[in-house]
């Protein structure tokens, strides 16, 4: 009980220290609000621009979700195919890994040319950046299925579908979720990059606009909301993990 | 020749019973992809009757597990004949139950879900199967743990669940690959008695791979001592100690003499 309180209390104290240091730094060195707004100014900006922040973050949120879903829906089947076909695996897996040396940000202008300034180019950007961890982790999960369990399935003459759905997929779930957790954080980055390169909506766009208007407090407010957005998405994946993998956590004692 | 020798020393009624299965001159060569291939099993022959418990005893890496896998149809023999119930074993068949060294339970399934897994795959997961699952869990002392998850159980308890999973579909043969090798000594002794209980109740035919001399002798009707790789049977021991056996039999002169003989055959006793 006492430990639980402290576990929440300590980070709060830490945050308070940072905020106070930030606050007094600005007062002490008379930092211009254009360079760095005070935490209070950022808070005020969040409330006075609440409506616009909410509208823009909804757009960014949808870009993240759709792009992430797209990466899952395409990434997981690709991982499955590569696990089952040795030929396809040796043909394309090295290429997939090599493709990761491309800085994804550099793809943004090209994607803009292909998909335009609408939501499509943002989805493409999110997809490109979130796709890889999903494929790699799913493939790893499928490949590390216990050989004994596979042998058990074989001894029972289990069909390939049965083996896949009853053994391999659930075995891979923990890996898929760790991939999804990385992917969802990257998704926010992808969406913002997409919005930076060319768009007229979303938090990334708002941040750029506010910056160019010297409204630094609003830019910081957008930044705060972006990080909150990232946390919400991450928490959603964790929640899904808990629901789909009730066996995977908890602290019950062994009997 | 070898086959006859294997069946000869059995006394009494059982001799008139035809063997349930036999392994005749089984050999296995593993192609390793490179130029050289590995001869894992050279020439192994034996027979077993219904309800018998036969141990394959040998040093690790000697090929005894390969023999077991060939008997389950999980690994094809390079040459020789393996038969169960008069039918040649060429591929996996559902009449087999397997237990591995590690429990290999599915962490996402409850205890009862794990036990019922074979029934699901075989399409026989009905009320009768569930009743049987409860019954055998009770038999191994896990009544009341049906809905626990494997991670909540100790290693010994997990292996009991694995045992239940192996016998739920009433296999005609139970293949056990060093099933108690990873357990501590006390749990292992307990599990030995449990296995004998299960066999008494279910009448299961068991082929048991182990590298523990005393475990093999304590459990078995017959112990086949394997040589180093490539495997041949170096010694056959008929363990004529009456069942039910309790830990007392470990102190019989006969028991010690069996241990000595097996030890000599394995080259660990001079």
mmCIF file of N, CA and C in Angstrom, chain B residues 86-209:
data_model
loop_
_atom_site.group_PDB
_atom_site.id
_atom_site.type_symbol
_atom_site.label_atom_id
_atom_site.label_comp_id
_atom_site.label_asym_id
_atom_site.label_seq_id
_atom_site.Cartn_x
_atom_site.Cartn_y
_atom_site.Cartn_z
ATOM 1 N N UNK B 86 0.534 -54.778 -35.382
ATOM 2 C CA UNK B 86 0.584 -55.407 -36.696
ATOM 3 C C UNK B 86 0.638 -54.415 -37.843
ATOM 4 N N UNK B 87 0.619 -53.135 -37.531
ATOM 5 C CA UNK B 87 0.656 -52.121 -38.596
ATOM 6 C C UNK B 87 2.013 -51.433 -38.592
ATOM 7 N N UNK B 88 2.563 -51.296 -39.792
ATOM 8 C CA UNK B 88 3.883 -50.690 -39.919
ATOM 9 C C UNK B 88 3.801 -49.193 -39.592
ATOM 10 N N UNK B 89 4.754 -48.726 -38.784
ATOM 11 C CA UNK B 89 4.769 -47.303 -38.423
ATOM 12 C C UNK B 89 5.591 -46.541 -39.454
ATOM 13 N N UNK B 90 4.927 -45.672 -40.194
ATOM 14 C CA UNK B 90 5.664 -44.864 -41.173
ATOM 15 C C UNK B 90 5.451 -43.377 -40.941
ATOM 16 N N UNK B 91 4.359 -43.066 -40.268
ATOM 17 C CA UNK B 91 4.076 -41.643 -39.997
ATOM 18 C C UNK B 91 3.415 -41.533 -38.627
ATOM 19 N N UNK B 92 3.264 -40.286 -38.122
ATOM 20 C CA UNK B 92 2.628 -40.151 -36.810
ATOM 21 C C UNK B 92 1.212 -40.726 -36.813
ATOM 22 N N UNK B 93 0.813 -41.265 -35.688
ATOM 23 C CA UNK B 93 -0.527 -41.826 -35.555
ATOM 24 C C UNK B 93 -1.076 -41.390 -34.208
ATOM 25 N N UNK B 94 -2.380 -41.195 -34.122
ATOM 26 C CA UNK B 94 -2.950 -40.631 -32.894
ATOM 27 C C UNK B 94 -2.975 -41.611 -31.725
ATOM 28 N N UNK B 95 -2.668 -42.849 -31.951
ATOM 29 C CA UNK B 95 -2.670 -43.820 -30.866
ATOM 30 C C UNK B 95 -1.445 -43.715 -29.990
ATOM 31 N N UNK B 96 -0.763 -42.590 -30.059
ATOM 32 C CA UNK B 96 0.460 -42.438 -29.297
ATOM 33 C C UNK B 96 0.329 -41.227 -28.379
ATOM 34 N N UNK B 97 0.848 -41.365 -27.162
ATOM 35 C CA UNK B 97 0.903 -40.235 -26.245
ATOM 36 C C UNK B 97 2.363 -39.903 -26.004
ATOM 37 N N UNK B 98 2.712 -38.624 -26.007
ATOM 38 C CA UNK B 98 4.119 -38.274 -25.814
ATOM 39 C C UNK B 98 4.299 -37.360 -24.603
ATOM 40 N N UNK B 99 5.389 -37.613 -23.879
ATOM 41 C CA UNK B 99 5.780 -36.733 -22.773
ATOM 42 C C UNK B 99 7.244 -36.384 -22.984
ATOM 43 N N UNK B 100 7.560 -35.111 -22.921
ATOM 44 C CA UNK B 100 8.934 -34.666 -23.149
ATOM 45 C C UNK B 100 9.618 -34.363 -21.826
ATOM 46 N N UNK B 101 10.912 -34.036 -21.940
ATOM 47 C CA UNK B 101 11.666 -33.724 -20.723
ATOM 48 C C UNK B 101 11.113 -32.478 -20.035
ATOM 49 N N UNK B 102 10.782 -31.471 -20.838
ATOM 50 C CA UNK B 102 10.143 -30.295 -20.237
ATOM 51 C C UNK B 102 8.636 -30.449 -20.425
ATOM 52 N N UNK B 103 7.854 -29.851 -19.536
ATOM 53 C CA UNK B 103 6.400 -30.074 -19.612
ATOM 54 C C UNK B 103 5.790 -29.583 -20.929
ATOM 55 N N UNK B 104 6.405 -28.547 -21.541
ATOM 56 C CA UNK B 104 5.886 -27.948 -22.772
ATOM 57 C C UNK B 104 4.373 -27.807 -22.770
ATOM 58 N N UNK B 105 3.886 -27.155 -21.730
ATOM 59 C CA UNK B 105 2.462 -26.828 -21.712
ATOM 60 C C UNK B 105 2.268 -25.535 -22.483
ATOM 61 N N UNK B 106 1.023 -25.282 -22.873
ATOM 62 C CA UNK B 106 0.738 -24.032 -23.544
ATOM 63 C C UNK B 106 0.369 -23.004 -22.482
ATOM 64 N N UNK B 107 1.205 -21.977 -22.341
ATOM 65 C CA UNK B 107 0.981 -21.033 -21.243
ATOM 66 C C UNK B 107 -0.353 -20.302 -21.348
ATOM 67 N N UNK B 108 -0.917 -20.282 -22.566
ATOM 68 C CA UNK B 108 -2.171 -19.541 -22.748
ATOM 69 C C UNK B 108 -3.392 -20.392 -22.420
ATOM 70 N N UNK B 109 -3.187 -21.646 -22.082
ATOM 71 C CA UNK B 109 -4.321 -22.484 -21.743
ATOM 72 C C UNK B 109 -4.283 -22.843 -20.272
ATOM 73 N N UNK B 110 -5.465 -22.993 -19.698
ATOM 74 C CA UNK B 110 -5.541 -23.443 -18.321
ATOM 75 C C UNK B 110 -5.107 -24.904 -18.266
ATOM 76 N N UNK B 111 -4.994 -25.428 -17.063
ATOM 77 C CA UNK B 111 -4.598 -26.822 -16.887
ATOM 78 C C UNK B 111 -5.525 -27.751 -17.678
ATOM 79 N N UNK B 112 -6.826 -27.559 -17.499
ATOM 80 C CA UNK B 112 -7.774 -28.457 -18.171
ATOM 81 C C UNK B 112 -7.718 -28.254 -19.690
ATOM 82 N N UNK B 113 -7.505 -27.018 -20.109
ATOM 83 C CA UNK B 113 -7.375 -26.724 -21.543
ATOM 84 C C UNK B 113 -6.180 -27.439 -22.145
ATOM 85 N N UNK B 114 -5.091 -27.493 -21.400
ATOM 86 C CA UNK B 114 -3.913 -28.204 -21.863
ATOM 87 C C UNK B 114 -4.178 -29.697 -21.966
ATOM 88 N N UNK B 115 -4.839 -30.230 -20.932
ATOM 89 C CA UNK B 115 -5.105 -31.676 -20.924
ATOM 90 C C UNK B 115 -6.032 -32.049 -22.079
ATOM 91 N N UNK B 116 -6.970 -31.166 -22.387
ATOM 92 C CA UNK B 116 -7.960 -31.490 -23.417
ATOM 93 C C UNK B 116 -7.462 -31.223 -24.843
ATOM 94 N N UNK B 117 -6.255 -30.631 -24.945
ATOM 95 C CA UNK B 117 -5.757 -30.278 -26.274
ATOM 96 C C UNK B 117 -5.784 -31.438 -27.283
ATOM 97 N N UNK B 118 -5.294 -32.632 -26.914
ATOM 98 C CA UNK B 118 -5.349 -33.734 -27.892
ATOM 99 C C UNK B 118 -6.784 -34.046 -28.336
ATOM 100 N N UNK B 119 -7.725 -33.968 -27.403
ATOM 101 C CA UNK B 119 -9.107 -34.266 -27.752
ATOM 102 C C UNK B 119 -9.645 -33.243 -28.748
ATOM 103 N N UNK B 120 -9.219 -32.005 -28.582
ATOM 104 C CA UNK B 120 -9.638 -30.951 -29.518
ATOM 105 C C UNK B 120 -9.129 -31.252 -30.918
ATOM 106 N N UNK B 121 -7.841 -31.576 -30.985
ATOM 107 C CA UNK B 121 -7.238 -31.842 -32.292
ATOM 108 C C UNK B 121 -7.890 -33.056 -32.942
ATOM 109 N N UNK B 122 -8.215 -34.046 -32.111
ATOM 110 C CA UNK B 122 -8.807 -35.268 -32.647
ATOM 111 C C UNK B 122 -10.315 -35.124 -32.860
ATOM 112 N N UNK B 123 -10.860 -33.955 -32.509
ATOM 113 C CA UNK B 123 -12.294 -33.718 -32.699
ATOM 114 C C UNK B 123 -13.166 -34.545 -31.755
ATOM 115 N N UNK B 124 -12.630 -34.810 -30.540
ATOM 116 C CA UNK B 124 -13.411 -35.626 -29.600
ATOM 117 C C UNK B 124 -13.597 -34.900 -28.270
ATOM 118 N N UNK B 125 -13.635 -33.572 -28.355
ATOM 119 C CA UNK B 125 -13.706 -32.793 -27.126
ATOM 120 C C UNK B 125 -15.146 -32.675 -26.636
ATOM 121 N N UNK B 126 -15.678 -33.754 -26.112
ATOM 122 C CA UNK B 126 -17.065 -33.740 -25.650
ATOM 123 C C UNK B 126 -17.134 -33.826 -24.122
ATOM 124 N N UNK B 127 -18.329 -33.949 -23.607
ATOM 125 C CA UNK B 127 -18.521 -33.989 -22.158
ATOM 126 C C UNK B 127 -17.775 -35.169 -21.552
ATOM 127 N N UNK B 128 -17.734 -36.263 -22.289
ATOM 128 C CA UNK B 128 -17.054 -37.459 -21.790
ATOM 129 C C UNK B 128 -15.553 -37.173 -21.606
ATOM 130 N N UNK B 129 -14.999 -36.478 -22.592
ATOM 131 C CA UNK B 129 -13.576 -36.129 -22.530
ATOM 132 C C UNK B 129 -13.311 -35.249 -21.313
ATOM 133 N N UNK B 130 -14.208 -34.303 -21.085
ATOM 134 C CA UNK B 130 -14.021 -33.390 -19.948
ATOM 135 C C UNK B 130 -14.090 -34.160 -18.634
ATOM 136 N N UNK B 131 -15.036 -35.085 -18.566
ATOM 137 C CA UNK B 131 -15.152 -35.893 -17.349
ATOM 138 C C UNK B 131 -13.878 -36.690 -17.133
ATOM 139 N N UNK B 132 -13.344 -37.242 -18.216
ATOM 140 C CA UNK B 132 -12.118 -38.020 -18.098
ATOM 141 C C UNK B 132 -10.947 -37.133 -17.685
ATOM 142 N N UNK B 133 -10.912 -35.932 -18.234
ATOM 143 C CA UNK B 133 -9.836 -35.005 -17.873
ATOM 144 C C UNK B 133 -9.853 -34.727 -16.371
ATOM 145 N N UNK B 134 -11.054 -34.467 -15.846
ATOM 146 C CA UNK B 134 -11.169 -34.238 -14.404
ATOM 147 C C UNK B 134 -10.694 -35.456 -13.628
ATOM 148 N N UNK B 135 -11.096 -36.618 -14.106
ATOM 149 C CA UNK B 135 -10.760 -37.876 -13.449
ATOM 150 C C UNK B 135 -9.244 -38.076 -13.368
ATOM 151 N N UNK B 136 -8.564 -37.894 -14.508
ATOM 152 C CA UNK B 136 -7.117 -38.172 -14.468
ATOM 153 C C UNK B 136 -6.355 -37.066 -13.748
ATOM 154 N N UNK B 137 -6.885 -35.845 -13.774
ATOM 155 C CA UNK B 137 -6.233 -34.786 -12.994
ATOM 156 C C UNK B 137 -6.338 -35.118 -11.512
ATOM 157 N N UNK B 138 -7.490 -35.660 -11.142
ATOM 158 C CA UNK B 138 -7.691 -36.123 -9.774
ATOM 159 C C UNK B 138 -6.663 -37.210 -9.446
ATOM 160 N N UNK B 139 -6.498 -38.132 -10.387
ATOM 161 C CA UNK B 139 -5.584 -39.266 -10.215
ATOM 162 C C UNK B 139 -4.147 -38.799 -9.962
ATOM 163 N N UNK B 140 -3.709 -37.748 -10.641
ATOM 164 C CA UNK B 140 -2.335 -37.277 -10.450
ATOM 165 C C UNK B 140 -2.245 -36.234 -9.334
ATOM 166 N N UNK B 141 -3.353 -36.036 -8.614
ATOM 167 C CA UNK B 141 -3.317 -35.137 -7.463
ATOM 168 C C UNK B 141 -3.453 -33.677 -7.835
ATOM 169 N N UNK B 142 -4.068 -33.400 -8.965
ATOM 170 C CA UNK B 142 -4.241 -32.002 -9.354
ATOM 171 C C UNK B 142 -5.714 -31.605 -9.391
ATOM 172 N N UNK B 143 -6.553 -32.381 -8.678
ATOM 173 C CA UNK B 143 -7.956 -31.994 -8.570
ATOM 174 C C UNK B 143 -8.038 -30.600 -7.960
ATOM 175 N N UNK B 144 -8.868 -29.734 -8.530
ATOM 176 C CA UNK B 144 -8.980 -28.385 -8.008
ATOM 177 C C UNK B 144 -8.086 -27.382 -8.716
ATOM 178 N N UNK B 145 -7.155 -27.876 -9.536
ATOM 179 C CA UNK B 145 -6.273 -26.963 -10.269
ATOM 180 C C UNK B 145 -6.680 -26.790 -11.729
ATOM 181 N N UNK B 146 -7.866 -27.285 -12.072
ATOM 182 C CA UNK B 146 -8.290 -27.294 -13.473
ATOM 183 C C UNK B 146 -8.148 -25.946 -14.160
ATOM 184 N N UNK B 147 -8.479 -24.888 -13.429
ATOM 185 C CA UNK B 147 -8.516 -23.583 -14.084
ATOM 186 C C UNK B 147 -7.262 -22.747 -13.847
ATOM 187 N N UNK B 148 -6.252 -23.351 -13.210
ATOM 188 C CA UNK B 148 -4.999 -22.620 -13.003
ATOM 189 C C UNK B 148 -4.253 -22.546 -14.326
ATOM 190 N N UNK B 149 -3.397 -21.551 -14.451
ATOM 191 C CA UNK B 149 -2.524 -21.465 -15.625
ATOM 192 C C UNK B 149 -1.189 -22.127 -15.306
ATOM 193 N N UNK B 150 -0.518 -22.691 -16.311
ATOM 194 C CA UNK B 150 0.740 -23.394 -16.053
ATOM 195 C C UNK B 150 1.753 -22.595 -15.244
ATOM 196 N N UNK B 151 1.845 -21.270 -15.503
ATOM 197 C CA UNK B 151 2.879 -20.507 -14.795
ATOM 198 C C UNK B 151 2.635 -20.465 -13.291
ATOM 199 N N UNK B 152 1.415 -20.827 -12.873
ATOM 200 C CA UNK B 152 1.120 -20.833 -11.447
ATOM 201 C C UNK B 152 1.546 -22.143 -10.793
ATOM 202 N N UNK B 153 1.990 -23.108 -11.595
ATOM 203 C CA UNK B 153 2.315 -24.428 -11.062
ATOM 204 C C UNK B 153 3.817 -24.635 -10.971
ATOM 205 N N UNK B 154 4.237 -25.511 -10.047
ATOM 206 C CA UNK B 154 5.642 -25.874 -9.948
ATOM 207 C C UNK B 154 5.998 -26.819 -11.087
ATOM 208 N N UNK B 155 7.294 -27.040 -11.288
ATOM 209 C CA UNK B 155 7.758 -27.907 -12.376
ATOM 210 C C UNK B 155 7.160 -29.299 -12.301
ATOM 211 N N UNK B 156 7.130 -29.863 -11.089
ATOM 212 C CA UNK B 156 6.570 -31.201 -10.924
ATOM 213 C C UNK B 156 5.094 -31.243 -11.279
ATOM 214 N N UNK B 157 4.375 -30.208 -10.867
ATOM 215 C CA UNK B 157 2.945 -30.170 -11.175
ATOM 216 C C UNK B 157 2.710 -30.006 -12.669
ATOM 217 N N UNK B 158 3.550 -29.196 -13.294
ATOM 218 C CA UNK B 158 3.421 -29.016 -14.750
ATOM 219 C C UNK B 158 3.642 -30.340 -15.472
ATOM 220 N N UNK B 159 4.627 -31.105 -14.976
ATOM 221 C CA UNK B 159 4.897 -32.380 -15.639
ATOM 222 C C UNK B 159 3.733 -33.351 -15.432
ATOM 223 N N UNK B 160 3.048 -33.241 -14.305
ATOM 224 C CA UNK B 160 1.847 -34.060 -14.100
ATOM 225 C C UNK B 160 0.765 -33.707 -15.110
ATOM 226 N N UNK B 161 0.635 -32.408 -15.363
ATOM 227 C CA UNK B 161 -0.345 -31.983 -16.366
ATOM 228 C C UNK B 161 0.035 -32.568 -17.728
ATOM 229 N N UNK B 162 1.334 -32.522 -18.032
ATOM 230 C CA UNK B 162 1.805 -33.061 -19.309
ATOM 231 C C UNK B 162 1.489 -34.558 -19.411
ATOM 232 N N UNK B 163 1.625 -35.245 -18.276
ATOM 233 C CA UNK B 163 1.289 -36.673 -18.235
ATOM 234 C C UNK B 163 -0.190 -36.890 -18.566
ATOM 235 N N UNK B 164 -1.033 -36.068 -17.940
ATOM 236 C CA UNK B 164 -2.477 -36.181 -18.184
ATOM 237 C C UNK B 164 -2.786 -35.922 -19.658
ATOM 238 N N UNK B 165 -2.113 -34.922 -20.220
ATOM 239 C CA UNK B 165 -2.326 -34.592 -21.628
ATOM 240 C C UNK B 165 -1.930 -35.777 -22.523
ATOM 241 N N UNK B 166 -0.911 -36.514 -22.078
ATOM 242 C CA UNK B 166 -0.438 -37.624 -22.895
ATOM 243 C C UNK B 166 -1.373 -38.830 -22.854
ATOM 244 N N UNK B 167 -2.170 -38.945 -21.772
ATOM 245 C CA UNK B 167 -3.004 -40.147 -21.667
ATOM 246 C C UNK B 167 -4.484 -39.866 -21.874
ATOM 247 N N UNK B 168 -4.860 -38.606 -22.076
ATOM 248 C CA UNK B 168 -6.276 -38.247 -22.161
ATOM 249 C C UNK B 168 -6.989 -38.990 -23.293
ATOM 250 N N UNK B 169 -6.285 -39.205 -24.403
ATOM 251 C CA UNK B 169 -6.943 -39.842 -25.547
ATOM 252 C C UNK B 169 -6.737 -41.350 -25.553
ATOM 253 N N UNK B 170 -6.410 -41.888 -24.386
ATOM 254 C CA UNK B 170 -6.197 -43.326 -24.219
ATOM 255 C C UNK B 170 -5.335 -43.925 -25.329
ATOM 256 N N UNK B 171 -4.110 -43.437 -25.437
ATOM 257 C CA UNK B 171 -3.228 -43.926 -26.500
ATOM 258 C C UNK B 171 -2.857 -45.392 -26.259
ATOM 259 N N UNK B 172 -2.584 -46.104 -27.330
ATOM 260 C CA UNK B 172 -2.207 -47.502 -27.138
ATOM 261 C C UNK B 172 -0.757 -47.613 -26.677
ATOM 262 N N UNK B 173 -0.014 -46.529 -26.855
ATOM 263 C CA UNK B 173 1.368 -46.556 -26.389
ATOM 264 C C UNK B 173 1.772 -45.167 -25.900
ATOM 265 N N UNK B 174 2.499 -45.151 -24.778
ATOM 266 C CA UNK B 174 2.912 -43.889 -24.180
ATOM 267 C C UNK B 174 4.427 -43.775 -24.332
ATOM 268 N N UNK B 175 4.875 -42.760 -25.056
ATOM 269 C CA UNK B 175 6.306 -42.578 -25.287
ATOM 270 C C UNK B 175 6.808 -41.452 -24.394
ATOM 271 N N UNK B 176 7.751 -41.779 -23.524
ATOM 272 C CA UNK B 176 8.215 -40.776 -22.560
ATOM 273 C C UNK B 176 9.709 -40.552 -22.730
ATOM 274 N N UNK B 177 10.062 -39.316 -23.024
ATOM 275 C CA UNK B 177 11.452 -38.981 -23.316
ATOM 276 C C UNK B 177 12.086 -38.260 -22.132
ATOM 277 N N UNK B 178 12.758 -39.006 -21.273
ATOM 278 C CA UNK B 178 13.357 -38.458 -20.049
ATOM 279 C C UNK B 178 12.392 -37.506 -19.337
ATOM 280 N N UNK B 179 11.193 -37.981 -19.053
ATOM 281 C CA UNK B 179 10.169 -37.049 -18.582
ATOM 282 C C UNK B 179 10.468 -36.454 -17.217
ATOM 283 N N UNK B 180 11.253 -37.143 -16.410
ATOM 284 C CA UNK B 180 11.495 -36.632 -15.058
ATOM 285 C C UNK B 180 12.934 -36.149 -14.901
ATOM 286 N N UNK B 181 13.638 -36.084 -16.012
ATOM 287 C CA UNK B 181 15.062 -35.738 -15.981
ATOM 288 C C UNK B 181 15.339 -34.338 -15.473
ATOM 289 N N UNK B 182 14.359 -33.440 -15.639
ATOM 290 C CA UNK B 182 14.604 -32.049 -15.239
ATOM 291 C C UNK B 182 14.111 -31.765 -13.825
ATOM 292 N N UNK B 183 13.573 -32.778 -13.172
ATOM 293 C CA UNK B 183 12.999 -32.539 -11.840
ATOM 294 C C UNK B 183 14.023 -32.824 -10.752
ATOM 295 N N UNK B 184 13.803 -32.256 -9.587
ATOM 296 C CA UNK B 184 14.701 -32.561 -8.474
ATOM 297 C C UNK B 184 14.449 -33.993 -8.010
ATOM 298 N N UNK B 185 15.432 -34.529 -7.279
ATOM 299 C CA UNK B 185 15.439 -35.951 -6.930
ATOM 300 C C UNK B 185 14.155 -36.372 -6.206
ATOM 301 N N UNK B 186 13.700 -35.592 -5.239
ATOM 302 C CA UNK B 186 12.533 -35.992 -4.449
ATOM 303 C C UNK B 186 11.280 -36.005 -5.310
ATOM 304 N N UNK B 187 11.116 -34.965 -6.121
ATOM 305 C CA UNK B 187 9.960 -34.909 -7.002
ATOM 306 C C UNK B 187 9.998 -36.075 -7.988
ATOM 307 N N UNK B 188 11.211 -36.390 -8.414
ATOM 308 C CA UNK B 188 11.389 -37.461 -9.372
ATOM 309 C C UNK B 188 10.928 -38.801 -8.804
ATOM 310 N N UNK B 189 11.303 -39.073 -7.546
ATOM 311 C CA UNK B 189 10.879 -40.317 -6.909
ATOM 312 C C UNK B 189 9.354 -40.366 -6.823
ATOM 313 N N UNK B 190 8.780 -39.224 -6.466
ATOM 314 C CA UNK B 190 7.328 -39.120 -6.377
ATOM 315 C C UNK B 190 6.680 -39.415 -7.732
ATOM 316 N N UNK B 191 7.260 -38.840 -8.760
ATOM 317 C CA UNK B 191 6.711 -39.000 -10.100
ATOM 318 C C UNK B 191 6.836 -40.446 -10.586
ATOM 319 N N UNK B 192 7.912 -41.114 -10.155
ATOM 320 C CA UNK B 192 8.066 -42.521 -10.512
ATOM 321 C C UNK B 192 6.892 -43.343 -9.981
ATOM 322 N N UNK B 193 6.562 -43.117 -8.709
ATOM 323 C CA UNK B 193 5.439 -43.845 -8.121
ATOM 324 C C UNK B 193 4.135 -43.476 -8.803
ATOM 325 N N UNK B 194 4.019 -42.186 -9.144
ATOM 326 C CA UNK B 194 2.808 -41.726 -9.824
ATOM 327 C C UNK B 194 2.647 -42.424 -11.174
ATOM 328 N N UNK B 195 3.771 -42.554 -11.886
ATOM 329 C CA UNK B 195 3.704 -43.203 -13.197
ATOM 330 C C UNK B 195 3.262 -44.656 -13.051
ATOM 331 N N UNK B 196 3.804 -45.336 -12.026
ATOM 332 C CA UNK B 196 3.401 -46.734 -11.802
ATOM 333 C C UNK B 196 1.919 -46.819 -11.472
ATOM 334 N N UNK B 197 1.436 -45.843 -10.687
ATOM 335 C CA UNK B 197 -0.002 -45.791 -10.365
ATOM 336 C C UNK B 197 -0.829 -45.641 -11.625
ATOM 337 N N UNK B 198 -0.419 -44.690 -12.450
ATOM 338 C CA UNK B 198 -1.158 -44.421 -13.678
ATOM 339 C C UNK B 198 -1.198 -45.664 -14.555
ATOM 340 N N UNK B 199 -0.065 -46.326 -14.622
ATOM 341 C CA UNK B 199 -0.011 -47.519 -15.449
ATOM 342 C C UNK B 199 -0.934 -48.605 -14.902
ATOM 343 N N UNK B 200 -0.944 -48.731 -13.578
ATOM 344 C CA UNK B 200 -1.801 -49.746 -12.959
ATOM 345 C C UNK B 200 -3.269 -49.450 -13.272
ATOM 346 N N UNK B 201 -3.642 -48.189 -13.172
ATOM 347 C CA UNK B 201 -5.035 -47.810 -13.367
ATOM 348 C C UNK B 201 -5.440 -47.894 -14.841
ATOM 349 N N UNK B 202 -4.558 -47.394 -15.711
ATOM 350 C CA UNK B 202 -4.937 -47.300 -17.126
ATOM 351 C C UNK B 202 -4.487 -48.481 -17.969
ATOM 352 N N UNK B 203 -3.546 -49.265 -17.447
ATOM 353 C CA UNK B 203 -3.022 -50.375 -18.230
ATOM 354 C C UNK B 203 -2.207 -49.922 -19.421
ATOM 355 N N UNK B 204 -1.681 -48.709 -19.348
ATOM 356 C CA UNK B 204 -0.942 -48.142 -20.485
ATOM 357 C C UNK B 204 0.342 -48.919 -20.766
ATOM 358 N N UNK B 205 0.688 -48.990 -22.035
ATOM 359 C CA UNK B 205 1.969 -49.530 -22.464
ATOM 360 C C UNK B 205 2.934 -48.353 -22.540
ATOM 361 N N UNK B 206 4.082 -48.492 -21.879
ATOM 362 C CA UNK B 206 4.971 -47.334 -21.780
ATOM 363 C C UNK B 206 6.362 -47.664 -22.307
ATOM 364 N N UNK B 207 6.874 -46.806 -23.176
ATOM 365 C CA UNK B 207 8.282 -46.873 -23.551
ATOM 366 C C UNK B 207 8.932 -45.650 -22.937
ATOM 367 N N UNK B 208 9.927 -45.891 -22.093
ATOM 368 C CA UNK B 208 10.448 -44.854 -21.216
ATOM 369 C C UNK B 208 11.938 -44.654 -21.456
ATOM 370 N N UNK B 209 12.300 -43.477 -21.932
ATOM 371 C CA UNK B 209 13.718 -43.183 -22.159
ATOM 372 C C UNK B 209 14.279 -42.489 -20.928
#
